Amino acid sequence: MKKTILITGASSGIGAACVKQAASKDLNIIATARSKNTLLQLQKQYANVQIIVADIATDTGRNMIADAIKQPVDYLLHNAAILDSPQGLAEISLSDFRNHIVTNVEPIIFLTQKLIHHLSSSENSARILSVSSGAAKQAIAGIGNYCISKAAALMANEVLKVELQKYAVLVNDYFPGVVDTNMQKTLRTAKTSTFPYASEFNSLKQQGRLSAPLNVAAHIIDVFINSDETAFSQTEWKYHQ
Ligand SMILES: NC(=O)c1ccc[n+]([C@@H]2O[C@H](COP(=O)([O-])OP(=O)(O)OC[C@H]3O[C@@H](n4cnc5c(N)ncnc54)[C@H](OP(=O)(O)O)[C@@H]3O)[C@@H](O)[C@H]2O)c1
């Protein structure tokens, strides 16, 4: 039977590229994000794509996703996230901080929670990958909101890795490196005075050394489909150019 993959943040960057790569592997795809028109285009372009327009930062949006899925979920890619224009922690607003938490952290816990039944109904052990970041492990000036939220998301996912064993659901993290997406553009177009790596990222872009979303996506889909259970759970998955 065809396997089903749920991809969050499917309207752009790594998530949209994962839709394309999953389609090439003949998976059933459930693609979710807020941008309805982009999701509709993906649905036109590829076979077997169900779209769910939902705001993953809200409980209502997460319920919409869970309620719209009528089949077991074999693979779940937690990919959606935000990164605002760089600003120091001394200047950030409480609402921006909270927005990073509800968008980048809460879905790892509360969307997963709502999908336990779909995941545990998978014929084999279902698999979850959460897209993490070097910023989850390293303090980077100017993107404190993002670093803090990705660090919390990483720990949430690590706890799920242990706790979901009882449902036979395998959980791991994925580190994509530096990828040429809208999020990356936000960083390289920031002022170096606020975000010290802006000029380095600009040079990487100019030298064509940012990873292509499609290549990263091909690796993510390959990890889901082709790794054995031990490798899936225990490897520190990273994209190497
Ligand atoms: N690019 C990099 O270099 C890099 C490096 C390390 C880690 N990452 C991680 O990779 C993942 C994908 O990032 P990307 O670079 O591909 O970024 P991106 O192009 O900006 O895509 C972000 C996706 O998240 C979705 N999203 C944001 N807020 C949402 C919300 N409230 N509800 C539903 N969907 C929401 C967006 O869709 P809508 O706006 O349509 O809702 C979009 O599809 C993220 O977890 C990021 O932290 C990226």
mmCIF file of C-alpha atoms and ligand atoms in Angstrom, residues 9-15 33-35 54-57 79-82 103 131-133 146 150 176-179 181-184, ligand 1:
data_model
loop_
_atom_site.group_PDB
_atom_site.id
_atom_site.type_symbol
_atom_site.label_atom_id
_atom_site.label_comp_id
_atom_site.label_asym_id
_atom_site.label_seq_id
_atom_site.Cartn_x
_atom_site.Cartn_y
_atom_site.Cartn_z
ATOM 1 C CA GLY A 9 5.437 24.357 5.744
ATOM 2 C CA ALA A 10 4.809 22.868 2.308
ATOM 3 C CA SER A 11 4.256 26.169 0.485
ATOM 4 C CA SER A 12 7.881 27.253 0.257
ATOM 5 C CA GLY A 13 11.566 26.355 0.490
ATOM 6 C CA ILE A 14 12.461 22.930 1.869
ATOM 7 C CA GLY A 15 8.810 21.930 2.418
ATOM 8 C CA ALA A 33 0.658 25.749 5.154
ATOM 9 C CA ARG A 34 -1.276 29.045 5.189
ATOM 10 C CA SER A 35 -0.705 30.080 1.550
ATOM 11 C CA ALA A 54 -4.140 25.954 8.198
ATOM 12 C CA ASP A 55 -2.224 28.161 10.606
ATOM 13 C CA ILE A 56 -0.037 25.747 12.513
ATOM 14 C CA ALA A 57 0.600 28.345 15.216
ATOM 15 C CA ASN A 79 9.182 21.624 8.767
ATOM 16 C CA ALA A 80 7.153 24.844 9.163
ATOM 17 C CA ALA A 81 8.903 27.638 11.024
ATOM 18 C CA ILE A 82 9.382 31.396 11.038
ATOM 19 C CA THR A 103 4.941 28.575 15.405
ATOM 20 C CA VAL A 131 13.728 20.029 10.751
ATOM 21 C CA SER A 132 16.130 21.582 13.217
ATOM 22 C CA SER A 133 18.946 24.094 12.808
ATOM 23 C CA TYR A 146 14.765 31.797 16.388
ATOM 24 C CA LYS A 150 14.572 26.024 17.675
ATOM 25 C CA PRO A 176 19.622 20.843 6.668
ATOM 26 C CA GLY A 177 22.641 23.175 6.783
ATOM 27 C CA VAL A 178 22.441 26.464 4.886
ATOM 28 C CA VAL A 179 19.711 26.266 2.242
ATOM 29 C CA THR A 181 15.180 29.638 0.713
ATOM 30 C CA ASN A 182 13.158 32.709 1.714
ATOM 31 C CA MET A 183 14.280 32.197 5.302
ATOM 32 C CA GLN A 184 17.942 32.307 4.223
HETATM 33 N N1 LIG B 1 16.930 27.720 4.996
HETATM 34 C C1 LIG B 1 17.897 27.370 5.833
HETATM 35 O O1 LIG B 1 19.080 27.665 5.603
HETATM 36 C C2 LIG B 1 17.568 26.574 7.075
HETATM 37 C C3 LIG B 1 18.630 26.202 7.910
HETATM 38 C C4 LIG B 1 18.368 25.460 9.053
HETATM 39 C C5 LIG B 1 17.056 25.089 9.337
HETATM 40 N N2 LIG B 1 16.045 25.478 8.528
HETATM 41 C C6 LIG B 1 14.682 25.032 8.880
HETATM 42 O O2 LIG B 1 14.079 24.492 7.719
HETATM 43 C C7 LIG B 1 12.651 24.590 7.827
HETATM 44 C C8 LIG B 1 12.085 25.160 6.524
HETATM 45 O O3 LIG B 1 12.605 26.467 6.340
HETATM 46 P P1 LIG B 1 12.779 27.154 4.904
HETATM 47 O O4 LIG B 1 14.149 27.682 4.867
HETATM 48 O O5 LIG B 1 12.289 26.253 3.839
HETATM 49 O O6 LIG B 1 11.805 28.409 5.115
HETATM 50 P P2 LIG B 1 10.657 29.082 4.270
HETATM 51 O O7 LIG B 1 10.933 28.992 2.797
HETATM 52 O O8 LIG B 1 10.476 30.427 4.879
HETATM 53 O O9 LIG B 1 9.367 28.164 4.567
HETATM 54 C C9 LIG B 1 8.710 28.200 5.800
HETATM 55 C C10 LIG B 1 7.406 27.438 5.667
HETATM 56 O O10 LIG B 1 6.760 27.455 6.949
HETATM 57 C C11 LIG B 1 5.385 27.793 6.752
HETATM 58 N N3 LIG B 1 4.838 28.468 7.924
HETATM 59 C C12 LIG B 1 5.361 29.522 8.606
HETATM 60 N N4 LIG B 1 4.509 29.915 9.563
HETATM 61 C C13 LIG B 1 3.424 29.102 9.488
HETATM 62 C C14 LIG B 1 2.189 29.034 10.183
HETATM 63 N N5 LIG B 1 1.885 29.885 11.176
HETATM 64 N N6 LIG B 1 1.309 28.069 9.826
HETATM 65 C C15 LIG B 1 1.581 27.212 8.820
HETATM 66 N N7 LIG B 1 2.736 27.218 8.120
HETATM 67 C C16 LIG B 1 3.637 28.175 8.447
HETATM 68 C C17 LIG B 1 5.386 28.703 5.534
HETATM 69 O O11 LIG B 1 4.123 28.656 4.890
HETATM 70 P P3 LIG B 1 3.003 29.807 4.886
HETATM 71 O O12 LIG B 1 3.688 31.113 5.019
HETATM 72 O O13 LIG B 1 2.310 29.569 3.576
HETATM 73 O O14 LIG B 1 2.125 29.469 6.040
HETATM 74 C C18 LIG B 1 6.440 28.050 4.656
HETATM 75 O O15 LIG B 1 5.854 27.032 3.874
HETATM 76 C C19 LIG B 1 12.394 25.437 9.071
HETATM 77 O O16 LIG B 1 12.096 24.586 10.151
HETATM 78 C C20 LIG B 1 13.731 26.117 9.327
HETATM 79 O O17 LIG B 1 13.889 26.448 10.684
HETATM 80 C C21 LIG B 1 16.258 26.214 7.405
#
